[in-house]
Amino acid sequence: MSKAEALAPVFAALGDRTRLTLMLRLAGGAHLSIANLAIDTGLTRQAVTKHLRVLQGAGLVESAPVGRETRFVARADALGPARAFLENVTRQWDAALDRLRMLVEEK
């Protein structure tokens, strides 16, 4: 599996505003239930569950049963490969801009 194939589900999952909002709520390390995650979102619990399953499928969150409910938490290590990919793209763009700047300044 190529890097792009491995990272595509992560970027696809984070490309949705609702899922990104859920990730931000989980990023603090709290283990939150679906009911807690649905508060102030205007979403049903079923809709939150659907989004959490996408995040879980991308490896961004994990769940564990606690009593009668399931709680979700962000996987801190899951964003490392995506971060490394974006940092590499940033370095490539910076290098391209430096080459362009040098070319423009030479003329």
Short mmCIF file of N, CA and C in Angstrom, two decimals:
data_model
loop_
_atom_site.label_atom_id
_atom_site.label_comp_id
_atom_site.label_asym_id
_atom_site.label_seq_id
_atom_site.Cartn_x
_atom_site.Cartn_y
_atom_site.Cartn_z
N MET A 1 0.85 -1.19 0.00
CA MET A 1 0.00 0.00 0.00
C MET A 1 0.89 1.24 0.00
N SER A 2 0.61 2.15 -0.91
CA SER A 2 1.40 3.37 -0.98
C SER A 2 1.02 4.31 0.16
N LYS A 3 1.88 5.32 0.37
CA LYS A 3 1.59 6.32 1.40
C LYS A 3 0.27 7.02 1.13
N ALA A 4 0.04 7.35 -0.15
CA ALA A 4 -1.20 8.04 -0.51
C ALA A 4 -2.42 7.17 -0.20
N GLU A 5 -2.31 5.90 -0.52
CA GLU A 5 -3.43 5.00 -0.24
C GLU A 5 -3.67 4.88 1.26
N ALA A 6 -2.59 4.87 2.04
CA ALA A 6 -2.73 4.74 3.49
C ALA A 6 -3.30 6.01 4.12
N LEU A 7 -2.94 7.17 3.55
CA LEU A 7 -3.37 8.44 4.15
C LEU A 7 -4.71 8.94 3.64
N ALA A 8 -5.15 8.45 2.49
CA ALA A 8 -6.41 8.94 1.92
C ALA A 8 -7.60 8.81 2.87
N PRO A 9 -7.78 7.69 3.56
CA PRO A 9 -8.92 7.62 4.49
C PRO A 9 -8.83 8.64 5.63
N VAL A 10 -7.61 8.95 6.07
CA VAL A 10 -7.43 9.94 7.14
C VAL A 10 -7.85 11.32 6.66
N PHE A 11 -7.35 11.72 5.50
CA PHE A 11 -7.71 13.05 4.99
C PHE A 11 -9.18 13.11 4.59
N ALA A 12 -9.72 12.01 4.08
CA ALA A 12 -11.15 11.99 3.74
C ALA A 12 -12.00 12.14 5.00
N ALA A 13 -11.60 11.45 6.04
CA ALA A 13 -12.36 11.53 7.30
C ALA A 13 -12.30 12.94 7.87
N LEU A 14 -11.14 13.56 7.81
CA LEU A 14 -10.99 14.90 8.37
C LEU A 14 -11.52 15.99 7.46
N GLY A 15 -11.84 15.64 6.22
CA GLY A 15 -12.36 16.61 5.26
C GLY A 15 -13.81 16.98 5.46
N ASP A 16 -14.45 16.31 6.38
CA ASP A 16 -15.85 16.62 6.68
C ASP A 16 -15.91 17.50 7.92
N ARG A 17 -16.65 18.60 7.85
CA ARG A 17 -16.71 19.56 8.95
C ARG A 17 -17.19 18.92 10.25
N THR A 18 -18.20 18.08 10.17
CA THR A 18 -18.73 17.46 11.38
C THR A 18 -17.70 16.54 12.03
N ARG A 19 -17.05 15.74 11.19
CA ARG A 19 -16.04 14.83 11.75
C ARG A 19 -14.85 15.60 12.31
N LEU A 20 -14.48 16.67 11.64
CA LEU A 20 -13.38 17.49 12.16
C LEU A 20 -13.76 18.09 13.51
N THR A 21 -15.01 18.53 13.64
CA THR A 21 -15.48 19.06 14.92
C THR A 21 -15.44 17.99 16.00
N LEU A 22 -15.86 16.78 15.65
CA LEU A 22 -15.82 15.69 16.63
C LEU A 22 -14.37 15.41 17.04
N MET A 23 -13.46 15.42 16.08
CA MET A 23 -12.04 15.20 16.40
C MET A 23 -11.52 16.28 17.34
N LEU A 24 -11.92 17.52 17.11
CA LEU A 24 -11.47 18.60 17.98
C LEU A 24 -11.98 18.40 19.40
N ARG A 25 -13.20 17.91 19.53
CA ARG A 25 -13.75 17.67 20.87
C ARG A 25 -13.04 16.52 21.55
N LEU A 26 -12.58 15.55 20.77
CA LEU A 26 -11.90 14.39 21.35
C LEU A 26 -10.40 14.63 21.52
N ALA A 27 -9.88 15.66 20.89
CA ALA A 27 -8.43 15.88 20.90
C ALA A 27 -7.87 16.19 22.28
N GLY A 28 -8.69 16.63 23.18
CA GLY A 28 -8.22 16.92 24.53
C GLY A 28 -7.94 15.69 25.36
N GLY A 29 -8.22 14.53 24.81
CA GLY A 29 -7.93 13.29 25.52
C GLY A 29 -9.10 12.74 26.32
N ALA A 30 -10.22 13.45 26.28
CA ALA A 30 -11.38 12.98 27.02
C ALA A 30 -12.00 11.76 26.34
N HIS A 31 -12.52 10.86 27.13
CA HIS A 31 -13.25 9.70 26.63
C HIS A 31 -14.72 10.06 26.70
N LEU A 32 -15.32 10.33 25.54
CA LEU A 32 -16.68 10.86 25.51
C LEU A 32 -17.64 9.85 24.89
N SER A 33 -18.84 9.86 25.44
CA SER A 33 -19.90 9.01 24.91
C SER A 33 -20.53 9.68 23.69
N ILE A 34 -21.29 8.91 22.97
CA ILE A 34 -22.00 9.45 21.81
C ILE A 34 -22.95 10.56 22.25
N ALA A 35 -23.62 10.35 23.38
CA ALA A 35 -24.54 11.38 23.89
C ALA A 35 -23.80 12.67 24.19
N ASN A 36 -22.63 12.57 24.81
CA ASN A 36 -21.84 13.78 25.12
C ASN A 36 -21.36 14.46 23.85
N LEU A 37 -20.98 13.66 22.87
CA LEU A 37 -20.50 14.25 21.62
C LEU A 37 -21.63 14.90 20.83
N ALA A 38 -22.85 14.44 21.03
CA ALA A 38 -23.98 14.99 20.29
C ALA A 38 -24.46 16.32 20.85
N ILE A 39 -24.09 16.61 22.10
CA ILE A 39 -24.54 17.86 22.75
C ILE A 39 -24.05 19.06 21.94
N ASP A 40 -24.95 20.01 21.73
CA ASP A 40 -24.65 21.28 21.04
C ASP A 40 -24.21 21.11 19.58
N THR A 41 -24.46 19.96 18.98
CA THR A 41 -24.09 19.79 17.58
C THR A 41 -25.29 19.89 16.66
N GLY A 42 -26.47 19.68 17.21
CA GLY A 42 -27.66 19.64 16.36
C GLY A 42 -27.80 18.31 15.63
N LEU A 43 -26.94 17.37 15.97
CA LEU A 43 -26.97 16.05 15.33
C LEU A 43 -27.66 15.04 16.22
N THR A 44 -28.24 14.05 15.58
CA THR A 44 -28.80 12.94 16.35
C THR A 44 -27.66 12.02 16.79
N ARG A 45 -27.94 11.18 17.75
CA ARG A 45 -26.93 10.22 18.18
C ARG A 45 -26.57 9.28 17.05
N GLN A 46 -27.54 8.95 16.22
CA GLN A 46 -27.26 8.08 15.08
C GLN A 46 -26.30 8.74 14.09
N ALA A 47 -26.49 10.02 13.88
CA ALA A 47 -25.60 10.73 12.96
C ALA A 47 -24.19 10.82 13.54
N VAL A 48 -24.10 11.09 14.84
CA VAL A 48 -22.78 11.13 15.48
C VAL A 48 -22.11 9.76 15.38
N THR A 49 -22.88 8.71 15.61
CA THR A 49 -22.34 7.35 15.51
C THR A 49 -21.79 7.09 14.12
N LYS A 50 -22.54 7.51 13.10
CA LYS A 50 -22.10 7.31 11.72
C LYS A 50 -20.75 8.01 11.48
N HIS A 51 -20.62 9.23 11.95
CA HIS A 51 -19.38 9.96 11.77
C HIS A 51 -18.24 9.33 12.57
N LEU A 52 -18.55 8.87 13.78
CA LEU A 52 -17.51 8.23 14.59
C LEU A 52 -17.01 6.94 13.94
N ARG A 53 -17.89 6.23 13.29
CA ARG A 53 -17.47 4.99 12.61
C ARG A 53 -16.51 5.31 11.46
N VAL A 54 -16.74 6.41 10.78
CA VAL A 54 -15.81 6.81 9.71
C VAL A 54 -14.45 7.15 10.31
N LEU A 55 -14.46 7.92 11.41
CA LEU A 55 -13.21 8.28 12.08
C LEU A 55 -12.50 7.03 12.61
N GLN A 56 -13.27 6.10 13.11
CA GLN A 56 -12.70 4.86 13.62
C GLN A 56 -12.12 4.03 12.48
N GLY A 57 -12.82 4.01 11.36
CA GLY A 57 -12.33 3.27 10.19
C GLY A 57 -11.02 3.83 9.65
N ALA A 58 -10.83 5.14 9.83
CA ALA A 58 -9.58 5.78 9.41
C ALA A 58 -8.50 5.65 10.47
N GLY A 59 -8.83 5.05 11.59
CA GLY A 59 -7.86 4.84 12.65
C GLY A 59 -7.64 6.06 13.53
N LEU A 60 -8.53 7.03 13.45
CA LEU A 60 -8.34 8.27 14.19
C LEU A 60 -8.92 8.24 15.60
N VAL A 61 -9.89 7.40 15.84
CA VAL A 61 -10.47 7.27 17.18
C VAL A 61 -10.60 5.79 17.51
N GLU A 62 -10.69 5.53 18.78
CA GLU A 62 -10.96 4.16 19.23
C GLU A 62 -12.05 4.22 20.27
N SER A 63 -12.69 3.11 20.48
CA SER A 63 -13.81 3.08 21.41
C SER A 63 -13.61 1.96 22.42
N ALA A 64 -14.27 2.14 23.54
CA ALA A 64 -14.24 1.11 24.57
C ALA A 64 -15.57 1.16 25.32
N PRO A 65 -16.12 0.00 25.64
CA PRO A 65 -17.36 0.00 26.42
C PRO A 65 -17.09 0.40 27.86
N VAL A 66 -17.95 1.26 28.37
CA VAL A 66 -17.90 1.67 29.77
C VAL A 66 -19.32 1.54 30.29
N GLY A 67 -19.55 0.51 31.06
CA GLY A 67 -20.91 0.26 31.52
C GLY A 67 -21.81 -0.07 30.35
N ARG A 68 -22.89 0.70 30.23
CA ARG A 68 -23.86 0.45 29.15
C ARG A 68 -23.61 1.31 27.92
N GLU A 69 -22.60 2.15 27.97
CA GLU A 69 -22.35 3.02 26.82
C GLU A 69 -20.95 2.78 26.26
N THR A 70 -20.75 3.29 25.07
CA THR A 70 -19.44 3.21 24.43
C THR A 70 -18.83 4.60 24.45
N ARG A 71 -17.59 4.67 24.85
CA ARG A 71 -16.89 5.97 24.87
C ARG A 71 -15.80 5.97 23.82
N PHE A 72 -15.60 7.14 23.26
CA PHE A 72 -14.63 7.31 22.18
C PHE A 72 -13.52 8.25 22.62
N VAL A 73 -12.34 7.99 22.10
CA VAL A 73 -11.18 8.84 22.39
C VAL A 73 -10.34 8.93 21.12
N ALA A 74 -9.72 10.09 20.92
CA ALA A 74 -8.84 10.27 19.76
C ALA A 74 -7.56 9.49 19.99
N ARG A 75 -7.05 8.88 18.94
CA ARG A 75 -5.77 8.20 19.02
C ARG A 75 -4.67 9.23 18.74
N ALA A 76 -3.89 9.53 19.76
CA ALA A 76 -2.88 10.58 19.64
C ALA A 76 -1.86 10.27 18.55
N ASP A 77 -1.54 9.03 18.35
CA ASP A 77 -0.51 8.66 17.38
C ASP A 77 -1.03 8.60 15.94
N ALA A 78 -2.32 8.66 15.77
CA ALA A 78 -2.91 8.43 14.45
C ALA A 78 -2.61 9.54 13.45
N LEU A 79 -2.39 10.74 13.94
CA LEU A 79 -2.17 11.86 13.03
C LEU A 79 -0.70 12.04 12.64
N GLY A 80 0.19 11.29 13.26
CA GLY A 80 1.62 11.41 12.97
C GLY A 80 1.96 11.24 11.49
N PRO A 81 1.53 10.18 10.84
CA PRO A 81 1.85 10.03 9.42
C PRO A 81 1.26 11.15 8.55
N ALA A 82 0.05 11.60 8.88
CA ALA A 82 -0.55 12.70 8.11
C ALA A 82 0.24 13.98 8.33
N ARG A 83 0.65 14.22 9.57
CA ARG A 83 1.46 15.40 9.87
C ARG A 83 2.79 15.35 9.09
N ALA A 84 3.44 14.20 9.10
CA ALA A 84 4.71 14.04 8.38
C ALA A 84 4.52 14.29 6.88
N PHE A 85 3.41 13.79 6.34
CA PHE A 85 3.11 14.01 4.92
C PHE A 85 2.97 15.51 4.63
N LEU A 86 2.20 16.21 5.46
CA LEU A 86 1.98 17.65 5.25
C LEU A 86 3.26 18.45 5.44
N GLU A 87 4.10 18.03 6.38
CA GLU A 87 5.38 18.72 6.57
C GLU A 87 6.27 18.53 5.35
N ASN A 88 6.23 17.34 4.75
CA ASN A 88 7.02 17.09 3.55
C ASN A 88 6.51 17.95 2.39
N VAL A 89 5.20 18.04 2.23
CA VAL A 89 4.62 18.89 1.18
C VAL A 89 5.00 20.35 1.42
N THR A 90 4.97 20.77 2.68
CA THR A 90 5.35 22.15 3.02
C THR A 90 6.79 22.43 2.64
N ARG A 91 7.68 21.49 2.95
CA ARG A 91 9.10 21.67 2.58
C ARG A 91 9.26 21.78 1.06
N GLN A 92 8.53 20.96 0.32
CA GLN A 92 8.61 21.00 -1.14
C GLN A 92 8.13 22.34 -1.67
N TRP A 93 7.01 22.86 -1.12
CA TRP A 93 6.50 24.16 -1.56
C TRP A 93 7.48 25.28 -1.20
N ASP A 94 8.04 25.20 0.00
CA ASP A 94 9.01 26.23 0.41
C ASP A 94 10.21 26.22 -0.54
N ALA A 95 10.69 25.04 -0.89
CA ALA A 95 11.83 24.94 -1.81
C ALA A 95 11.46 25.50 -3.18
N ALA A 96 10.25 25.21 -3.65
CA ALA A 96 9.81 25.73 -4.94
C ALA A 96 9.70 27.25 -4.90
N LEU A 97 9.17 27.79 -3.82
CA LEU A 97 9.06 29.25 -3.69
C LEU A 97 10.44 29.90 -3.60
N ASP A 98 11.38 29.25 -2.92
CA ASP A 98 12.75 29.78 -2.86
C ASP A 98 13.37 29.82 -4.25
N ARG A 99 13.17 28.76 -5.04
CA ARG A 99 13.71 28.73 -6.40
C ARG A 99 13.07 29.83 -7.25
N LEU A 100 11.78 30.02 -7.12
CA LEU A 100 11.09 31.07 -7.87
C LEU A 100 11.58 32.45 -7.45
N ARG A 101 11.76 32.66 -6.13
CA ARG A 101 12.24 33.94 -5.62
C ARG A 101 13.64 34.24 -6.18
N MET A 102 14.50 33.23 -6.18
CA MET A 102 15.85 33.43 -6.72
C MET A 102 15.81 33.75 -8.20
N LEU A 103 14.94 33.07 -8.94
CA LEU A 103 14.80 33.32 -10.37
C LEU A 103 14.32 34.74 -10.63
N VAL A 104 13.34 35.20 -9.88
CA VAL A 104 12.78 36.54 -10.06
C VAL A 104 13.81 37.60 -9.67
N GLU A 105 14.54 37.38 -8.60
CA GLU A 105 15.51 38.36 -8.13
C GLU A 105 16.73 38.45 -9.06
N GLU A 106 17.02 37.39 -9.82
CA GLU A 106 18.13 37.41 -10.76
C GLU A 106 17.82 38.26 -11.98
N LYS A 107 16.53 38.44 -12.28
CA LYS A 107 16.17 39.19 -13.49
C LYS A 107 16.06 40.66 -13.24
#
